[in-house]
Amino acid sequence: MTPSDDASMQQEEARQRSRAEWDAVAPGWYTRREELWKSSRPVSEWMIRRLDPQPGDTVLELAAGLGDTGLMAARLVGESGRVIITDFAPEMVAAARRRAEEMGVENAEFRRLDAEQMGLETNSVDGVLCRWGYMLMIDPAKAFAETRRVLHPGGRLAFSVWAARERNPTLSLAGTVLVELGHIPPPDPEAPGAFVMADPGRIRKLVVEAGFAEPEIEEVPFRWRFADQDAYWHFLTETAASFSPVLRALSSEALNTVREQVHEATRPFHSGEGYDFPAVCLNAVAH
Ligand SMILES: C[S@@+](CC[C@H](N)C(=O)[O-])C[C@H]1O[C@@H](n2cnc3c(N)ncnc32)[C@H](O)[C@@H]1O
């Protein structure tokens, strides 16, 4: 086996692991769909405003999860247009389909699709949306190049990634506690993860090298509010793909220690019985 065979085998294993982790939390995302949407809506509204979908357009959503952002676009492209809501985790695709049914959206189709190898025709879509997806991909350069390939010339991409971990305590503090307690290794700055695209310079490089013009990048702040300790804990254990297998594997004693330390680490954000966290995304639009 050559070193490059070995590297691509490792990448394939990482891809399969990630897909299985996302499948496992799809029911949690579905259960918490209203609270996720209520907090994160400003991020998607920015993306839709900047994508500016027109009646009749075909819009592709990548790494869609429940497809909230794509389902917003569905209203704007109207009956003569369509949205293609995609994710590589089959359970997420199923959850997005259920979400569309309950919202009465009829011009959406759902596909299991890996953003790094889309299997879609070249120049076949007018716009692409991807919220909180590219930074998790094993080879984001490949995913951006695929995005450019499937977009019509002049078509637009609007996406969102997380700003630095210090600015996103909702997601980062539990990871810090798990590292401090020795349950997970310190994050590898090169490996896919929530905060690996927090540097606008890295975003620009990936986007431009994929054949887009310079992207416009803007910070989009929002708040994550949780009514009480339980609500935040359920959010962490049921939706965080990389943590939840770690937490599930802990003894109840170890789990209680993690829970207490997470509560302690989040003290600056306690608000009444619950929590009020700041959050910041880096949103980008590119042609
Ligand atoms: C943090 S969730 C975001 C879901 C949704 N976009 C949202 O904003 O609510 C990340 C999603 O990316 C998907 N994903 C990760 N890597 C992917 C890939 N290479 N191709 C397609 N989907 C991917 C996961 O299955 C998961 O549903």
Short mmCIF file of C-alpha atoms and ligand atoms in Angstrom, two decimals:
data_model
loop_
_atom_site.label_atom_id
_atom_site.label_comp_id
_atom_site.label_asym_id
_atom_site.label_seq_id
_atom_site.Cartn_x
_atom_site.Cartn_y
_atom_site.Cartn_z
CA MET A 1 0.00 0.00 0.00
CA THR A 2 1.40 3.45 -0.94
CA PRO A 3 1.36 6.36 1.58
CA SER A 4 -1.36 8.05 -0.50
CA ASP A 5 -3.55 4.88 -0.41
CA ASP A 6 -3.05 4.86 3.34
CA ALA A 7 -4.04 8.56 3.65
CA SER A 8 -7.17 8.10 1.56
CA MET A 9 -8.17 5.03 3.59
CA GLN A 10 -7.82 7.08 6.78
CA GLN A 11 -9.90 9.86 5.25
CA GLU A 12 -12.60 7.37 4.27
CA GLU A 13 -12.66 5.95 7.80
CA ALA A 14 -12.96 9.48 9.24
CA ARG A 15 -15.84 10.20 6.81
CA GLN A 16 -17.70 7.04 7.85
CA ARG A 17 -17.16 7.81 11.55
CA SER A 18 -18.48 11.34 11.12
CA ARG A 19 -21.52 10.11 9.15
CA ALA A 20 -22.35 7.58 11.88
CA GLU A 21 -22.00 10.27 14.59
CA TRP A 22 -24.37 12.59 12.74
CA ASP A 23 -26.86 9.78 12.12
CA ALA A 24 -26.85 9.08 15.86
CA VAL A 25 -27.78 12.67 16.80
CA ALA A 26 -30.38 13.19 14.04
CA PRO A 27 -33.27 12.25 16.40
CA GLY A 28 -31.94 14.81 18.93
CA TRP A 29 -31.80 17.53 16.26
CA TYR A 30 -35.35 16.67 15.26
CA THR A 31 -36.65 16.74 18.86
CA ARG A 32 -34.93 20.08 19.53
CA ARG A 33 -35.81 21.52 16.10
CA GLU A 34 -37.86 24.47 17.37
CA GLU A 35 -35.31 25.65 19.93
CA LEU A 36 -32.42 25.23 17.45
CA TRP A 37 -34.29 27.24 14.86
CA LYS A 38 -35.46 29.94 17.27
CA SER A 39 -31.87 30.76 18.28
CA SER A 40 -30.08 30.28 14.98
CA ARG A 41 -32.59 31.89 12.66
CA PRO A 42 -30.62 35.18 12.19
CA VAL A 43 -27.76 33.17 10.68
CA SER A 44 -30.04 31.63 8.04
CA GLU A 45 -31.87 34.89 7.38
CA TRP A 46 -28.53 36.52 6.52
CA MET A 47 -27.70 33.65 4.16
CA ILE A 48 -31.06 33.83 2.39
CA ARG A 49 -30.86 37.61 2.06
CA ARG A 50 -27.44 37.37 0.47
CA LEU A 51 -28.23 34.39 -1.75
CA ASP A 52 -31.37 36.25 -2.88
CA PRO A 53 -33.14 33.27 -4.52
CA GLN A 54 -35.56 34.18 -7.32
CA PRO A 55 -38.78 32.47 -8.44
CA GLY A 56 -37.89 29.54 -10.69
CA ASP A 57 -34.38 29.04 -9.26
CA THR A 58 -32.89 25.70 -8.30
CA VAL A 59 -31.19 25.98 -4.90
CA LEU A 60 -29.01 23.25 -3.44
CA GLU A 61 -28.49 22.98 0.33
CA LEU A 62 -25.44 21.03 1.47
CA ALA A 63 -24.92 19.40 4.88
CA ALA A 64 -28.48 20.50 5.47
CA GLY A 65 -29.29 18.72 8.73
CA LEU A 66 -33.00 19.46 9.15
CA GLY A 67 -32.89 21.74 6.11
CA ASP A 68 -34.16 24.85 7.86
CA THR A 69 -32.23 27.24 5.64
CA GLY A 70 -33.13 25.46 2.40
CA LEU A 71 -36.79 25.35 3.44
CA MET A 72 -36.70 29.15 3.76
CA ALA A 73 -35.38 29.33 0.20
CA ALA A 74 -38.19 27.01 -0.95
CA ARG A 75 -40.76 29.71 -0.26
CA LEU A 76 -38.87 32.21 -2.41
CA VAL A 77 -38.20 30.01 -5.46
CA GLY A 78 -41.94 29.25 -5.61
CA GLU A 79 -43.76 26.56 -7.54
CA SER A 80 -41.63 27.02 -10.65
CA GLY A 81 -38.41 26.53 -8.66
CA ARG A 82 -37.11 23.83 -6.38
CA VAL A 83 -34.70 23.23 -3.55
CA ILE A 84 -32.56 20.14 -3.23
CA ILE A 85 -31.95 19.45 0.46
CA THR A 86 -28.99 17.16 1.00
CA ASP A 87 -26.86 15.65 3.74
CA PHE A 88 -24.51 12.66 3.82
CA ALA A 89 -26.22 11.21 6.94
CA PRO A 90 -29.37 9.29 5.92
CA GLU A 91 -31.07 9.90 9.29
CA MET A 92 -30.63 13.67 8.83
CA VAL A 93 -32.16 13.45 5.34
CA ALA A 94 -35.14 11.56 6.81
CA ALA A 95 -35.52 14.17 9.57
CA ALA A 96 -35.41 17.01 7.00
CA ARG A 97 -38.10 15.30 4.96
CA ARG A 98 -40.33 15.06 8.05
CA ARG A 99 -39.65 18.72 8.85
CA ALA A 100 -40.70 19.77 5.31
CA GLU A 101 -43.87 17.68 5.55
CA GLU A 102 -44.89 19.31 8.81
CA MET A 103 -44.21 22.76 7.30
CA GLY A 104 -46.20 21.88 4.17
CA VAL A 105 -43.28 22.53 1.78
CA GLU A 106 -43.87 20.81 -1.56
CA ASN A 107 -41.13 22.09 -3.86
CA ALA A 108 -38.24 20.40 -2.04
CA GLU A 109 -36.51 17.16 -2.85
CA PHE A 110 -34.28 15.28 -0.47
CA ARG A 111 -31.10 13.40 -1.25
CA ARG A 112 -28.35 11.67 0.55
CA LEU A 113 -25.28 13.41 -0.86
CA ASP A 114 -21.67 13.86 0.21
CA ALA A 115 -20.63 17.47 -0.44
CA GLU A 116 -17.12 16.32 -1.31
CA GLN A 117 -18.37 14.17 -4.21
CA MET A 118 -21.79 15.35 -5.19
CA GLY A 119 -22.61 13.32 -8.27
CA LEU A 120 -24.65 16.28 -9.60
CA GLU A 121 -24.36 17.72 -13.11
CA THR A 122 -21.94 20.56 -13.78
CA ASN A 123 -23.62 24.02 -13.99
CA SER A 124 -26.91 22.59 -12.74
CA VAL A 125 -27.93 24.88 -9.84
CA ASP A 126 -28.47 28.64 -9.39
CA GLY A 127 -27.53 28.91 -5.73
CA VAL A 128 -25.93 26.88 -2.94
CA LEU A 129 -26.51 27.15 0.82
CA CYS A 130 -24.41 25.50 3.49
CA ARG A 131 -24.85 26.40 7.17
CA TRP A 132 -22.30 24.95 9.63
CA GLY A 133 -21.08 22.30 7.22
CA TYR A 134 -17.80 23.03 5.39
CA MET A 135 -15.64 23.10 8.54
CA LEU A 136 -16.74 19.54 9.36
CA MET A 137 -15.77 18.09 6.02
CA ILE A 138 -12.75 15.88 5.76
CA ASP A 139 -11.51 17.69 2.62
CA PRO A 140 -13.18 21.14 2.53
CA ALA A 141 -11.15 22.20 -0.55
CA LYS A 142 -12.76 19.36 -2.48
CA ALA A 143 -16.22 20.38 -1.24
CA PHE A 144 -15.73 24.02 -2.31
CA ALA A 145 -14.45 22.88 -5.73
CA GLU A 146 -17.50 20.62 -6.12
CA THR A 147 -19.74 23.54 -5.13
CA ARG A 148 -18.18 25.76 -7.80
CA ARG A 149 -18.55 22.97 -10.39
CA VAL A 150 -22.30 22.41 -9.85
CA LEU A 151 -23.13 26.15 -9.76
CA HIS A 152 -24.02 27.97 -12.98
CA PRO A 153 -21.42 30.57 -13.92
CA GLY A 154 -22.51 33.62 -11.92
CA GLY A 155 -24.40 31.45 -9.42
CA ARG A 156 -23.99 32.31 -5.77
CA LEU A 157 -22.87 30.44 -2.66
CA ALA A 158 -23.93 31.58 0.84
CA PHE A 159 -22.50 29.73 3.82
CA SER A 160 -21.85 29.98 7.52
CA VAL A 161 -19.13 28.64 9.82
CA TRP A 162 -18.37 29.27 13.49
CA ALA A 163 -16.15 32.14 14.62
CA ALA A 164 -13.44 31.42 17.24
CA ARG A 165 -14.15 29.03 20.11
CA GLU A 166 -13.83 31.80 22.79
CA ARG A 167 -16.74 33.59 21.11
CA ASN A 168 -18.92 30.47 21.09
CA PRO A 169 -19.01 29.18 24.68
CA THR A 170 -22.23 27.20 24.14
CA LEU A 171 -20.32 24.76 21.99
CA SER A 172 -16.74 25.11 23.19
CA LEU A 173 -16.90 24.98 27.01
CA ALA A 174 -18.11 21.39 27.21
CA GLY A 175 -15.20 20.34 24.96
CA THR A 176 -12.76 22.19 27.21
CA VAL A 177 -14.13 20.34 30.27
CA LEU A 178 -13.88 16.97 28.50
CA VAL A 179 -10.25 17.70 27.58
CA GLU A 180 -9.39 18.87 31.12
CA LEU A 181 -10.87 15.69 32.59
CA GLY A 182 -8.92 13.58 30.08
CA HIS A 183 -11.99 12.15 28.31
CA ILE A 184 -10.94 13.46 24.88
CA PRO A 185 -7.58 14.63 23.47
CA PRO A 186 -6.98 18.36 22.87
CA PRO A 187 -8.43 19.41 19.50
CA ASP A 188 -6.16 19.02 16.47
CA PRO A 189 -6.16 22.49 14.80
CA GLU A 190 -5.85 20.84 11.37
CA ALA A 191 -8.63 18.26 11.79
CA PRO A 192 -12.25 18.94 10.83
CA GLY A 193 -14.18 20.50 13.70
CA ALA A 194 -16.52 23.31 14.69
CA PHE A 195 -13.87 26.03 14.87
CA VAL A 196 -11.34 25.15 12.15
CA MET A 197 -12.64 27.77 9.73
CA ALA A 198 -12.80 30.58 12.27
CA ASP A 199 -10.02 32.46 10.45
CA PRO A 200 -11.40 34.66 7.63
CA GLY A 201 -8.04 34.26 5.84
CA ARG A 202 -8.57 30.49 5.67
CA ILE A 203 -12.12 30.98 4.37
CA ARG A 204 -10.90 33.36 1.66
CA LYS A 205 -8.13 31.00 0.57
CA LEU A 206 -10.45 27.97 0.30
CA VAL A 207 -13.12 29.91 -1.58
CA VAL A 208 -10.77 31.64 -4.04
CA GLU A 209 -8.74 28.49 -4.71
CA ALA A 210 -12.00 26.72 -5.62
CA GLY A 211 -12.52 29.27 -8.44
CA PHE A 212 -14.85 31.81 -6.77
CA ALA A 213 -14.19 35.56 -6.63
CA GLU A 214 -13.20 37.08 -3.26
CA PRO A 215 -16.00 36.28 -0.80
CA GLU A 216 -17.71 38.89 1.36
CA ILE A 217 -17.43 37.76 4.97
CA GLU A 218 -19.50 39.19 7.81
CA GLU A 219 -19.85 38.34 11.48
CA VAL A 220 -23.38 37.36 12.48
CA PRO A 221 -24.00 37.33 16.24
CA PHE A 222 -26.94 35.66 17.95
CA ARG A 223 -27.89 34.33 21.41
CA TRP A 224 -28.40 30.77 22.59
CA ARG A 225 -30.83 30.79 25.52
CA PHE A 226 -31.69 27.75 27.61
CA ALA A 227 -34.50 27.80 30.17
CA ASP A 228 -32.66 25.68 32.74
CA GLN A 229 -29.69 23.39 33.33
CA ASP A 230 -31.52 20.37 31.97
CA ALA A 231 -32.36 22.10 28.70
CA TYR A 232 -28.69 22.95 28.08
CA TRP A 233 -27.51 19.51 29.11
CA HIS A 234 -30.01 17.81 26.77
CA PHE A 235 -28.93 20.12 23.98
CA LEU A 236 -25.29 19.11 24.49
CA THR A 237 -25.85 15.40 24.88
CA GLU A 238 -28.43 15.06 22.10
CA THR A 239 -27.09 17.31 19.34
CA ALA A 240 -23.28 17.52 19.67
CA ALA A 241 -22.17 14.79 17.27
CA SER A 242 -18.59 14.51 18.49
CA PHE A 243 -19.32 14.70 22.26
CA SER A 244 -22.38 12.58 22.63
CA PRO A 245 -20.65 9.20 21.97
CA VAL A 246 -18.01 10.21 24.55
CA LEU A 247 -20.66 11.16 27.11
CA ARG A 248 -22.70 8.03 26.46
CA ALA A 249 -19.62 5.89 27.19
CA LEU A 250 -18.99 7.46 30.64
CA SER A 251 -20.08 5.94 33.97
CA SER A 252 -22.86 7.84 35.72
CA GLU A 253 -20.35 9.11 38.28
CA ALA A 254 -17.98 10.44 35.61
CA LEU A 255 -20.93 11.94 33.75
CA ASN A 256 -22.08 13.78 36.88
CA THR A 257 -18.59 15.26 37.30
CA VAL A 258 -18.61 16.45 33.69
CA ARG A 259 -22.06 17.96 34.16
CA GLU A 260 -21.04 19.81 37.35
CA GLN A 261 -17.88 21.15 35.74
CA VAL A 262 -19.72 22.27 32.62
CA HIS A 263 -22.20 24.10 34.86
CA GLU A 264 -19.28 25.74 36.70
CA ALA A 265 -17.41 26.66 33.48
CA THR A 266 -20.53 28.32 32.11
CA ARG A 267 -21.08 30.43 35.25
CA PRO A 268 -20.54 33.78 33.42
CA PHE A 269 -23.52 32.91 31.22
CA HIS A 270 -25.95 31.80 33.93
CA SER A 271 -29.19 33.71 33.71
CA GLY A 272 -31.91 32.99 36.26
CA GLU A 273 -32.48 29.22 36.24
CA GLY A 274 -30.88 28.87 32.82
CA TYR A 275 -28.23 30.24 30.46
CA ASP A 276 -27.83 33.09 28.01
CA PHE A 277 -24.81 32.54 25.76
CA PRO A 278 -23.41 34.80 23.05
CA ALA A 279 -22.63 33.13 19.72
CA VAL A 280 -20.92 34.40 16.58
CA CYS A 281 -20.84 32.95 13.08
CA LEU A 282 -18.78 33.99 10.09
CA ASN A 283 -21.17 34.17 7.18
CA ALA A 284 -19.90 34.43 3.64
CA VAL A 285 -21.24 34.95 0.16
CA ALA A 286 -19.27 34.24 -3.02
CA HIS A 287 -19.89 34.30 -6.80
C1 LIG B 1 -23.73 21.11 12.49
S1 LIG B 1 -24.80 20.17 11.46
C2 LIG B 1 -25.56 21.49 10.57
C3 LIG B 1 -26.92 21.14 10.05
C4 LIG B 1 -27.66 22.27 9.36
N1 LIG B 1 -26.95 22.73 8.19
C5 LIG B 1 -27.94 23.42 10.27
O1 LIG B 1 -27.34 24.47 10.10
O2 LIG B 1 -28.75 23.28 11.19
C6 LIG B 1 -23.65 19.52 10.28
C7 LIG B 1 -24.27 18.63 9.21
O3 LIG B 1 -23.26 18.38 8.22
C8 LIG B 1 -23.42 17.08 7.71
N2 LIG B 1 -22.16 16.73 7.02
C9 LIG B 1 -20.91 16.66 7.53
N3 LIG B 1 -20.03 16.35 6.56
C10 LIG B 1 -20.73 16.24 5.40
C11 LIG B 1 -20.38 15.96 4.06
N4 LIG B 1 -19.13 15.69 3.69
N5 LIG B 1 -21.36 15.97 3.12
C12 LIG B 1 -22.64 16.21 3.47
N6 LIG B 1 -23.05 16.45 4.73
C13 LIG B 1 -22.10 16.49 5.68
C14 LIG B 1 -23.79 16.27 8.95
O4 LIG B 1 -24.40 15.06 8.64
C15 LIG B 1 -24.70 17.25 9.71
O5 LIG B 1 -26.05 17.03 9.39
#
